[in-house]
Coordinates of C-alpha atoms in Angstrom, one line a residue:
M157 CA 17.2 16.2 22.8
A158 CA 13.6 15.0 23.3
E159 CA 12.5 13.2 26.5
P160 CA 12.6 9.5 25.7
L161 CA 9.2 7.9 25.0
L162 CA 8.2 5.1 27.3
L163 CA 7.2 1.8 25.9
F164 CA 4.2 1.5 28.1
P165 CA 3.0 4.9 29.6
P166 CA 1.9 4.9 33.3
Q167 CA -1.5 3.4 33.6
P168 CA -4.3 5.2 35.6
E169 CA -4.7 3.6 38.9
T170 CA -8.3 2.7 38.2
K171 CA -7.1 0.5 35.2
A172 CA -7.2 -3.2 35.9
H173 CA -3.7 -4.8 35.4
T174 CA -5.1 -8.3 35.2
T175 CA -8.3 -10.1 34.2
M176 CA -7.6 -13.6 35.4
S177 CA -7.3 -15.6 38.6
D178 CA -5.0 -18.5 39.2
S179 CA -7.4 -21.0 37.8
E180 CA -9.8 -19.3 35.6
V181 CA -9.3 -16.6 32.7
K182 CA -11.5 -14.9 30.5
I183 CA -11.2 -16.2 26.8
G184 CA -10.5 -12.7 25.4
S185 CA -7.8 -12.2 28.2
Y186 CA -6.2 -15.7 27.4
L187 CA -5.9 -14.6 23.8
L188 CA -4.2 -11.1 24.8
E189 CA -1.9 -12.8 27.4
R190 CA -0.7 -15.1 24.6
L191 CA 0.0 -12.1 22.4
A192 CA 2.0 -10.4 25.1
Q193 CA 4.0 -13.6 25.6
L194 CA 4.7 -13.6 22.0
G195 CA 6.1 -10.1 22.1
T196 CA 3.1 -8.3 20.5
H197 CA 2.3 -5.2 22.4
S198 CA 0.6 -3.0 19.9
V199 CA -2.8 -4.0 18.5
Q200 CA -4.2 -2.4 15.4
G201 CA -7.8 -2.2 14.6
V202 CA -11.2 -0.2 14.5
P203 CA -14.2 -0.6 16.9
G204 CA -17.4 -2.0 15.8
D205 CA -20.4 -3.3 17.9
F206 CA -19.3 -6.8 17.7
N207 CA -15.8 -6.3 19.0
M208 CA -16.1 -3.5 21.8
G209 CA -16.3 -6.0 24.7
F210 CA -12.9 -7.4 23.5
L211 CA -11.5 -3.9 23.1
D212 CA -12.3 -3.3 26.7
L213 CA -10.0 -6.0 27.6
I214 CA -7.1 -4.7 25.4
E215 CA -7.4 -1.2 27.0
D216 CA -7.3 -2.8 30.5
H217 CA -4.3 -5.0 29.7
A218 CA -1.0 -3.7 31.4
K219 CA 1.3 -4.8 28.6
L220 CA -0.9 -4.0 25.5
R221 CA -1.6 -0.7 23.7
W222 CA -4.7 -0.2 21.6
I223 CA -3.8 1.8 18.6
G224 CA -7.1 2.6 17.0
N225 CA -6.7 3.3 13.3
A226 CA -8.6 5.3 10.7
N227 CA -10.0 2.3 8.9
E228 CA -9.4 -1.4 8.7
L229 CA -7.4 -1.5 5.6
N230 CA -4.9 0.7 7.2
A231 CA -5.0 -1.3 10.4
A232 CA -4.0 -4.4 8.5
Y233 CA -1.2 -2.5 6.8
A234 CA 0.2 -1.4 10.2
A235 CA -0.1 -4.9 11.5
D236 CA 2.2 -6.0 8.4
G237 CA 4.7 -3.4 9.2
Y238 CA 4.8 -4.2 12.8
A239 CA 5.3 -7.9 12.3
R240 CA 8.3 -7.1 9.8
V241 CA 10.2 -5.2 12.3
K242 CA 9.2 -6.8 15.6
R243 CA 9.5 -10.3 14.0
T244 CA 6.5 -11.6 15.9
L245 CA 2.9 -11.4 15.4
G246 CA 1.1 -8.3 14.0
A247 CA -2.5 -8.1 15.5
V248 CA -5.4 -6.6 13.8
V249 CA -9.0 -6.6 15.4
T250 CA -12.1 -5.7 13.2
T251 CA -15.8 -6.2 13.5
F252 CA -17.8 -8.6 11.7
G253 CA -18.7 -8.3 7.9
V254 CA -17.9 -4.7 6.7
G255 CA -14.8 -4.3 9.0
E256 CA -13.3 -7.6 8.3
L257 CA -13.8 -7.2 4.4
S258 CA -12.2 -3.9 4.5
A259 CA -9.0 -5.5 6.1
L260 CA -8.6 -8.3 3.5
N261 CA -6.4 -6.5 1.2
G262 CA -3.8 -5.8 3.9
V263 CA -4.1 -9.4 5.2
A264 CA -3.7 -10.8 1.7
G265 CA -0.4 -9.0 1.3
S266 CA 0.8 -10.3 4.5
F267 CA 0.0 -13.8 3.3
S268 CA 1.9 -13.2 0.0
E269 CA 5.0 -11.8 1.7
R270 CA 5.0 -14.5 4.4
L271 CA 4.3 -12.5 7.6
P272 CA 2.6 -13.8 10.7
V273 CA -0.6 -11.7 11.3
I274 CA -3.5 -12.5 13.6
H275 CA -7.0 -11.1 12.2
I276 CA -9.3 -11.1 15.2
V277 CA -12.9 -10.7 14.2
G278 CA -15.5 -9.7 16.9
V279 CA -18.7 -11.6 15.5
P280 CA -22.3 -11.8 16.7
S281 CA -23.2 -14.1 19.6
T282 CA -23.4 -18.0 19.1
A283 CA -27.1 -17.5 19.7
A284 CA -27.7 -15.1 17.0
Q285 CA -25.6 -17.2 14.7
G286 CA -27.4 -20.3 15.7
S287 CA -30.9 -18.8 14.8
H288 CA -29.5 -17.4 11.6
S289 CA -30.8 -13.9 12.4
L290 CA -30.9 -11.4 9.7
L291 CA -28.4 -8.8 11.5
H292 CA -26.8 -5.8 10.2
H293 CA -23.3 -6.4 8.6
T294 CA -24.7 -9.8 7.3
L295 CA -25.5 -10.6 3.7
G296 CA -29.0 -10.9 4.6
D297 CA -29.5 -14.5 4.0
G298 CA -28.6 -15.9 7.4
R299 CA -25.2 -17.2 6.3
F300 CA -22.6 -16.3 9.0
S301 CA -19.8 -18.3 7.6
A302 CA -19.5 -16.3 4.2
F303 CA -16.9 -13.8 5.6
E304 CA -14.7 -16.5 7.3
N305 CA -14.7 -18.7 4.1
M306 CA -13.2 -15.6 2.2
S307 CA -10.5 -15.2 4.7
K308 CA -9.6 -18.9 4.7
E309 CA -8.0 -18.2 1.2
I310 CA -5.5 -15.9 2.8
S311 CA -5.0 -17.6 6.0
V312 CA -2.8 -20.6 6.9
D313 CA -5.0 -21.5 9.9
S314 CA -8.3 -20.4 11.4
A315 CA -10.4 -20.9 14.4
V316 CA -14.3 -20.0 14.6
L317 CA -15.0 -20.3 18.3
K318 CA -18.6 -21.8 19.0
Q319 CA -18.2 -22.7 22.7
K320 CA -15.9 -22.1 25.5
E321 CA -14.7 -25.7 25.6
G322 CA -11.5 -26.1 23.8
A323 CA -11.1 -22.3 23.1
G324 CA -7.7 -22.0 24.6
E325 CA -6.5 -25.0 22.7
A326 CA -7.9 -23.5 19.4
I327 CA -6.3 -20.1 20.1
D328 CA -2.8 -21.8 20.8
R329 CA -3.1 -23.8 17.7
I330 CA -3.5 -20.9 15.3
L331 CA -0.9 -18.7 17.1
V332 CA 1.6 -21.6 16.7
S333 CA 0.6 -21.9 13.0
A334 CA 1.1 -18.3 12.4
M335 CA 4.6 -18.2 13.9
S336 CA 6.0 -21.5 12.4
K337 CA 4.5 -20.8 9.0
A338 CA 4.9 -17.1 8.8
R339 CA 1.5 -16.6 7.5
P340 CA -1.7 -14.8 8.7
V341 CA -4.3 -16.6 10.7
Y342 CA -8.1 -15.9 11.4
L343 CA -10.1 -16.0 14.6
A344 CA -13.7 -15.5 15.0
L345 CA -14.7 -14.4 18.6
P346 CA -18.4 -14.3 19.4
T347 CA -19.6 -11.4 21.9
D348 CA -20.9 -13.9 24.4
L349 CA -17.6 -15.8 24.6
V350 CA -15.3 -12.9 25.0
H351 CA -15.8 -12.9 28.8
A352 CA -16.6 -16.7 29.3
T353 CA -13.9 -18.3 31.5
I354 CA -11.6 -21.2 30.7
P355 CA -8.8 -22.8 32.6
A356 CA -5.8 -20.5 32.9
G357 CA -3.2 -23.2 33.4
A358 CA -1.9 -23.4 29.9
L359 CA -0.7 -19.8 30.0
K360 CA 2.2 -21.0 32.4
T361 CA 3.8 -22.9 29.4
P362 CA 5.1 -20.7 26.6
L363 CA 3.9 -21.5 23.1
E364 CA 6.5 -23.8 21.2
Y365 CA 6.8 -22.9 17.6
S366 CA 10.4 -23.8 16.6
P367 CA 10.6 -26.2 13.6
P368 CA 10.7 -30.0 14.4
P369 CA 14.1 -31.7 14.2
N370 CA 15.1 -33.0 10.5
D371 CA 15.2 -36.8 10.1
E372 CA 18.8 -37.5 11.2
D373 CA 19.7 -39.8 8.4
A374 CA 18.1 -37.7 5.7
E375 CA 19.9 -34.7 7.1
K376 CA 23.2 -36.4 7.1
Y377 CA 22.6 -37.4 3.6
V378 CA 21.7 -33.9 2.3
L379 CA 24.7 -32.4 4.1
S380 CA 27.1 -34.7 2.4
V381 CA 25.4 -34.0 -1.0
A382 CA 25.7 -30.2 -0.5
H383 CA 29.3 -30.4 0.9
D384 CA 30.2 -32.6 -2.2
H385 CA 28.7 -30.0 -4.6
I386 CA 30.5 -27.1 -2.9
A387 CA 33.9 -28.8 -2.5
K388 CA 34.0 -29.5 -6.3
A389 CA 33.1 -26.0 -7.2
K390 CA 35.7 -23.5 -8.2
S391 CA 33.4 -20.7 -6.9
A392 CA 30.3 -20.7 -4.7
V393 CA 28.3 -17.6 -3.5
I394 CA 25.2 -17.2 -1.0
L395 CA 22.0 -15.5 -1.9
V396 CA 20.1 -14.4 1.1
D397 CA 16.2 -13.9 0.5
A398 CA 13.3 -12.8 2.5
C399 CA 12.2 -16.2 4.0
A400 CA 15.6 -16.4 5.8
A401 CA 14.1 -13.6 8.0
R402 CA 10.5 -14.7 8.0
H403 CA 11.4 -18.1 9.3
G404 CA 13.9 -16.9 12.0
C405 CA 17.2 -17.9 10.4
I406 CA 18.9 -14.5 10.5
E407 CA 21.6 -15.6 12.9
E408 CA 22.1 -18.9 11.2
S409 CA 22.5 -17.4 7.8
R410 CA 25.0 -14.9 9.3
E411 CA 26.9 -17.8 10.9
L412 CA 27.1 -19.6 7.5
I413 CA 28.6 -16.4 6.0
E414 CA 31.3 -16.0 8.7
K415 CA 32.4 -19.6 8.9
S416 CA 32.3 -20.4 5.2
G417 CA 33.9 -17.2 4.1
L418 CA 31.9 -17.2 0.9
P419 CA 30.7 -14.0 -1.0
V420 CA 27.2 -13.1 -0.2
F421 CA 24.5 -11.2 -2.1
A422 CA 20.9 -10.3 -1.1
T423 CA 17.6 -10.0 -3.1
P424 CA 15.5 -6.8 -2.8
M425 CA 13.3 -8.7 -0.3
G426 CA 16.3 -9.9 1.5
K427 CA 18.0 -6.4 1.9
A428 CA 19.4 -5.7 5.4
I429 CA 19.3 -9.2 6.6
I430 CA 23.2 -9.0 6.1
D431 CA 25.1 -5.9 7.1
E432 CA 25.9 -4.2 3.9
D433 CA 29.3 -3.1 5.4
H434 CA 30.3 -6.8 5.8
A435 CA 33.5 -7.4 3.9
Q436 CA 32.0 -10.4 2.1
Y437 CA 28.8 -8.5 1.0
G438 CA 28.7 -7.8 -2.7
G439 CA 25.2 -6.3 -3.4
I440 CA 21.8 -6.7 -4.5
Y441 CA 20.9 -9.4 -7.2
V442 CA 17.6 -8.9 -9.3
G443 CA 18.3 -11.0 -12.4
N444 CA 18.5 -8.9 -15.5
L445 CA 18.0 -5.6 -13.5
T446 CA 21.4 -6.2 -11.6
T447 CA 24.3 -4.2 -12.0
E448 CA 26.9 -5.8 -14.0
P449 CA 29.7 -6.5 -11.6
V450 CA 27.1 -8.4 -9.3
K451 CA 25.6 -10.2 -12.0
Q452 CA 29.1 -11.4 -13.2
V453 CA 30.2 -12.8 -9.9
L454 CA 26.8 -14.5 -9.1
E455 CA 25.8 -15.9 -12.4
S456 CA 29.4 -17.3 -13.1
A457 CA 29.5 -19.1 -9.8
D458 CA 29.7 -23.0 -10.0
V459 CA 27.3 -23.2 -6.9
L460 CA 24.6 -20.7 -5.7
I461 CA 23.3 -21.4 -2.2
M462 CA 20.0 -19.8 -1.9
L463 CA 18.7 -19.1 1.7
G464 CA 14.8 -18.7 1.9
S465 CA 14.3 -17.9 -1.7
L466 CA 11.0 -16.2 -2.8
K467 CA 11.0 -15.8 -6.5
S468 CA 8.2 -13.2 -7.1
D469 CA 8.3 -11.1 -10.3
F470 CA 9.5 -7.9 -8.5
N471 CA 12.1 -9.9 -6.3
S472 CA 13.6 -11.7 -9.3
G473 CA 13.6 -9.0 -12.1
N474 CA 10.5 -10.5 -13.9
F475 CA 11.7 -14.0 -13.2
S476 CA 15.0 -13.3 -15.1
Y477 CA 17.4 -15.3 -12.9
R478 CA 20.3 -16.7 -15.0
T479 CA 21.2 -19.4 -12.4
P480 CA 20.9 -23.0 -13.7
R481 CA 19.0 -25.3 -11.3
S482 CA 21.8 -27.9 -11.6
R483 CA 24.2 -25.6 -10.0
T484 CA 21.7 -24.3 -7.2
I485 CA 21.2 -25.5 -3.5
E486 CA 18.0 -24.1 -2.0
L487 CA 17.4 -24.0 1.7
H488 CA 13.7 -23.4 2.8
S489 CA 11.7 -23.5 6.0
D490 CA 10.5 -27.1 5.4
Y491 CA 12.6 -28.5 2.4
T492 CA 15.9 -28.4 0.7
T493 CA 16.7 -28.8 -3.1
I494 CA 20.0 -29.6 -4.5
G495 CA 20.1 -29.5 -8.4
Y496 CA 17.2 -31.5 -9.4
S497 CA 16.9 -33.5 -6.2
H498 CA 14.2 -32.6 -3.7
Y499 CA 14.3 -33.3 0.0
P500 CA 11.0 -32.7 1.8
G501 CA 11.0 -32.1 5.6
I502 CA 14.6 -30.9 5.6
G503 CA 14.3 -27.3 7.0
M504 CA 17.1 -24.6 7.0
K505 CA 16.6 -23.7 10.7
R506 CA 18.1 -27.0 11.8
L507 CA 20.3 -27.6 8.9
L508 CA 22.2 -24.3 8.5
P509 CA 24.2 -24.6 11.7
K510 CA 25.5 -28.1 10.6
L511 CA 26.3 -26.7 7.2
S512 CA 28.2 -23.8 8.7
A513 CA 30.3 -26.4 10.8
M514 CA 30.9 -28.4 7.9
L515 CA 32.2 -25.5 5.8
A516 CA 34.2 -24.0 8.7
A517 CA 37.3 -25.9 7.4
G518 CA 38.8 -23.8 4.7
G519 CA 36.8 -20.7 5.5
E520 CA 39.7 -18.3 5.9
K521 CA 41.0 -19.4 2.6
R522 CA 37.6 -18.9 1.0
R523 CA 37.4 -15.4 2.7
E524 CA 40.7 -14.4 1.1
E525 CA 39.4 -15.4 -2.3
T526 CA 36.2 -13.5 -1.7
M527 CA 38.0 -10.3 -1.1
Q528 CA 39.5 -10.6 -4.6
V529 CA 36.1 -11.0 -6.5
V530 CA 33.3 -9.4 -4.4
P531 CA 32.4 -6.0 -6.0
K532 CA 32.4 -3.0 -3.5
F533 CA 29.9 -0.4 -3.6
T534 CA 30.7 3.3 -3.4
N535 CA 28.0 5.7 -2.6
V536 CA 28.8 8.7 -4.9
L537 CA 26.7 11.6 -6.0
P538 CA 26.3 12.0 -9.8
D539 CA 27.9 15.1 -11.3
E540 CA 24.7 16.7 -12.7
K541 CA 24.0 20.0 -14.1
G542 CA 20.9 22.0 -12.8
D543 CA 19.1 22.4 -9.6
A544 CA 16.2 19.9 -10.0
I545 CA 16.3 16.9 -7.7
S546 CA 16.6 14.0 -10.0
Q547 CA 16.0 10.4 -8.8
A548 CA 19.7 9.6 -9.8
W549 CA 20.9 12.3 -7.3
L550 CA 18.3 11.7 -4.7
W551 CA 19.0 8.3 -3.6
P552 CA 22.8 8.4 -3.0
R553 CA 22.2 11.6 -1.0
M554 CA 19.6 9.9 1.1
G555 CA 22.1 7.1 1.6
M556 CA 24.5 9.5 3.2
F557 CA 21.6 10.7 5.6
F558 CA 20.7 7.3 6.9
Q559 CA 22.0 6.0 10.3
P560 CA 22.6 2.5 11.4
K561 CA 19.4 0.7 12.5
D562 CA 17.2 3.3 10.7
Q563 CA 14.0 1.8 9.4
V564 CA 13.2 2.7 5.7
V565 CA 9.7 2.1 4.2
L566 CA 9.2 2.7 0.6
W567 CA 7.1 1.6 -2.4
G568 CA 5.2 -1.5 -2.4
S569 CA 1.4 -2.0 -3.2
I570 CA 0.1 1.5 -3.6
G571 CA -1.1 2.8 -0.2
W572 CA 0.6 0.0 1.8
S573 CA 3.7 2.2 2.8
V574 CA 1.8 4.7 4.9
G575 CA -0.1 2.2 7.1
A576 CA 3.1 0.0 7.3
T577 CA 5.2 3.0 8.6
L578 CA 2.7 3.4 11.5
G579 CA 3.5 -0.3 12.4
V580 CA 7.1 -0.1 11.8
A581 CA 7.4 3.1 13.9
L582 CA 5.6 1.4 16.9
A583 CA 7.8 -1.6 16.6
A584 CA 10.9 0.6 16.4
R585 CA 9.9 2.5 19.5
E586 CA 9.3 -0.8 21.3
L587 CA 12.5 -2.1 20.4
Q588 CA 14.2 1.3 21.0
I589 CA 16.1 1.1 17.6
G590 CA 16.7 3.6 15.0
R591 CA 14.6 6.4 13.2
T592 CA 11.8 5.5 11.0
H593 CA 11.6 7.0 7.4
L594 CA 8.8 6.8 4.9
F595 CA 9.2 7.5 1.2
V596 CA 5.9 7.8 -0.6
G597 CA 4.6 9.4 -3.8
D598 CA 2.1 12.1 -3.7
G599 CA -0.3 9.7 -5.3
S600 CA 0.3 6.6 -3.1
L601 CA 0.0 8.9 0.0
Q602 CA -3.6 9.7 -0.7
L603 CA -4.8 6.3 -0.4
T604 CA -3.9 5.8 3.4
V605 CA -2.9 9.3 4.5
Q606 CA -5.4 9.1 7.6
E607 CA -2.7 7.0 9.5
V608 CA -0.5 10.2 9.7
G609 CA -3.1 11.2 12.3
T610 CA -2.6 7.9 14.1
M611 CA 1.2 8.5 14.3
I612 CA 0.6 11.9 15.8
K613 CA -1.9 10.5 18.3
H614 CA 0.7 8.1 19.6
G615 CA 3.5 10.6 19.6
L616 CA 5.6 9.0 16.9
N617 CA 8.3 11.0 15.1
P618 CA 8.8 9.3 11.7
Y619 CA 10.3 11.3 8.8
L620 CA 7.7 11.4 5.9
F621 CA 9.4 12.1 2.6
V622 CA 6.6 12.8 0.2
L623 CA 8.1 12.6 -3.5
N624 CA 5.9 15.0 -5.3
N625 CA 6.0 14.1 -9.0
D626 CA 2.5 15.1 -9.8
G627 CA 0.6 11.8 -9.9
Y628 CA 1.1 7.9 -10.2
E629 CA 4.7 7.9 -11.7
I630 CA 5.2 4.1 -11.2
E631 CA 1.9 3.7 -13.2
R632 CA 3.0 6.1 -15.8
Q633 CA 6.3 4.1 -16.2
I634 CA 4.3 1.0 -16.8
H635 CA 1.7 2.4 -19.1
G636 CA -0.3 5.5 -20.1
P637 CA 2.4 8.3 -19.3
Q638 CA 0.1 10.8 -20.7
R639 CA -3.2 9.4 -19.6
S640 CA -5.4 11.3 -17.2
Y641 CA -6.1 8.2 -15.1
N642 CA -2.5 8.5 -13.9
D643 CA -3.2 12.2 -12.7
I644 CA -4.4 13.1 -9.1
Q645 CA -5.9 15.8 -7.3
P646 CA -2.9 17.7 -5.7
Y647 CA -3.0 18.1 -2.0
D648 CA -1.8 21.1 0.0
H649 CA 0.9 19.1 2.0
S650 CA 2.1 22.2 3.9
I651 CA -1.1 21.9 6.2
L652 CA -1.3 18.1 6.3
L653 CA 0.4 17.7 9.8
D654 CA -1.8 20.6 11.1
F655 CA -5.0 19.1 9.6
F656 CA -4.4 15.7 11.5
S657 CA -3.5 17.3 14.7
R658 CA -5.8 18.4 17.6
P659 CA -6.8 22.1 17.0
K660 CA -5.3 24.4 19.8
T661 CA -7.7 26.0 22.1
A662 CA -8.2 29.6 22.3
Q663 CA -6.4 29.6 25.8
Q664 CA -3.4 27.6 24.2
S665 CA -3.1 30.2 21.3
Q666 CA -3.2 33.1 23.7
E667 CA -0.6 31.6 26.1
E668 CA 1.7 30.8 23.1
S669 CA 1.4 34.4 21.8
H670 CA 2.4 35.9 25.0
S671 CA 5.2 33.4 26.0
K672 CA 8.7 34.4 25.9
D673 CA 9.9 31.0 25.7
P674 CA 7.3 29.0 23.6
K675 CA 7.5 25.2 23.4
P676 CA 8.9 23.9 20.2
S677 CA 6.4 22.4 17.8
N678 CA 5.9 18.6 17.8
K679 CA 5.6 18.6 14.0
Q680 CA 7.3 20.3 11.0
Y681 CA 6.8 20.8 7.3
Y682 CA 9.5 21.4 4.7
A683 CA 9.2 22.2 1.0
V684 CA 12.2 21.1 -0.8
K685 CA 12.8 22.0 -4.5
T686 CA 16.4 22.1 -5.2
K687 CA 19.5 19.9 -4.6
K688 CA 21.1 22.6 -2.3
E689 CA 17.9 22.9 -0.2
L690 CA 17.8 19.2 0.2
D691 CA 21.5 18.9 1.1
E692 CA 21.4 21.6 3.6
L693 CA 18.4 20.2 5.1
L694 CA 19.7 16.7 5.5
S695 CA 23.1 18.1 6.8
D696 CA 21.3 20.0 9.6
A697 CA 22.0 18.7 13.1
D698 CA 18.7 19.4 14.6
F699 CA 16.9 18.0 11.6
N700 CA 18.7 14.6 12.2
V701 CA 17.2 14.4 15.8
P702 CA 13.8 12.6 15.7
D703 CA 12.1 14.7 18.2
R704 CA 9.1 15.4 16.3
I705 CA 7.0 14.2 13.2
R706 CA 8.3 15.9 10.0
L707 CA 6.7 15.9 6.5
I708 CA 9.3 16.7 3.8
E709 CA 7.8 17.5 0.6
I710 CA 10.4 16.9 -2.2
F711 CA 9.5 18.1 -5.6
V712 CA 10.9 15.8 -8.4
P713 CA 10.3 16.0 -12.2
R714 CA 7.4 14.4 -13.6
G715 CA 8.5 11.3 -15.7
D716 CA 11.7 10.7 -13.7
A717 CA 12.2 7.3 -12.0
P718 CA 14.9 5.3 -10.5
T719 CA 16.8 3.3 -13.1
A720 CA 16.0 -0.1 -11.4
L721 CA 12.4 0.9 -11.1
R722 CA 12.1 2.0 -14.6
R723 CA 13.5 -1.2 -15.9
Q724 CA 11.2 -3.2 -13.7
A725 CA 8.2 -1.1 -15.0
E726 CA 9.4 -1.9 -18.5
A727 CA 9.5 -5.5 -17.9
T728 CA 6.0 -5.3 -16.3
G729 CA 4.7 -3.3 -19.2
S730 CA 6.0 -5.8 -21.7
A731 CA 4.5 -8.8 -19.9
N732 CA 1.1 -7.0 -19.7
K733 CA 1.0 -6.1 -23.4
Y734 CA -2.6 -5.2 -24.5
D735 CA -2.0 -5.9 -28.2

């Protein structure tokens, strides 16, 4: 068994453990202290000449770790993955202009998926901005606001510091916005304000970002209407979606399920919010892409209670829900709808416990009825001929490999998953939970493969499953299966972990060659081409111990794809018809 990794390694004695006095604190340190208070301990980013004074403070902070990514896009993806698992702010630091622009794609993804990320941009001094100097990294026209204006479109709040007065309040405001609204925020931090001091007193009071109480009379009315709908229904079911997690309502959702006794299902983005071994759990609902037993129970219900619904195309089977609005109760972070009635300001965080208490009466009877109708999933390997690893065989076999609290990262925007895995692995280590598994295609891997080096640098030990199907298979499923634009330049994955590792010195190589008891490698590559090879590998006890970073290249047939993914690709291709 590997030695446990420390969340924060011992610091050199020369390292400063604080940068503030009882009364005054540097603006940069104020921000970092707030991040630490919120539970953010890993900071992603790339150095640049306008942010390095701030990076000094990060490296000197006793509770923070500077990660240092290969590029800004990857850093934003890592912040996204970190926020998902840590359920707090992901933080990414870039430099002005070229650096921040590179991060925007990742930040935009966090905006669309409702994740709190703070994008901290080191910008030129207030004097340089005031004189409209034609600095490098600008557009050459003296406009210093161009880039921040771009970020406003993908941020729920922003602060551009111009002076030290009010800086602490501005920082607190955007952090609260990020946490309460589960969206990214933007902060421009000029070089000359990083070390400027402000009062430190506010840091003694933790930030408050819980939702405000619902209007008491309105809430009582909404509860009575909801209860009336459910009481009259012959059948009611619960559908849990992503925003139940994004807005801190996981425990409240679980309480509703327990007390109500109702069947519960999840969307793809709501997967794992509810324990899939729970007796009331029935499976995943994706509109027309849903398995028939799940679809039958959910779509025939008289009332559907939706928690934190996020009806994107991939999350809803290309908008193919067959759940009439008249039979739907939707609970969101800041409003509720029942049928065709809309109740603004009635948020689920406060409403759910009261709805749970109301439905507790009769919960056991409903639970007994639930046991009769909820479909039960059994993970069975298909009886296939041949040695090739099909998608139909791969995923049931992987399901047998996973352990409780394992973190699994797959698909998404091409390239997102590799950077996100870095953030997920960091968060999992800080929380001391489960192993981290990445499933990525050989094509997607190439977009952000550099972050494998960052994983090695920080001693992370994820399992990197590379599905080698000779190119962009998801794109082939959508359009152009024989087109060359869906092909890629093949990589030699067998040397990838070595390539991203520090080369051994001549002395180390010599010592290893003469050692009778050489140290085990901190990395390992496997090439897997048959069902038998994969089965034996996944069954190996040593392989199941996450004591090193592993890259497992699984060769799967070109043209093969999971059934649900193929059907989603067909729906996407149909929606994108070119003639």
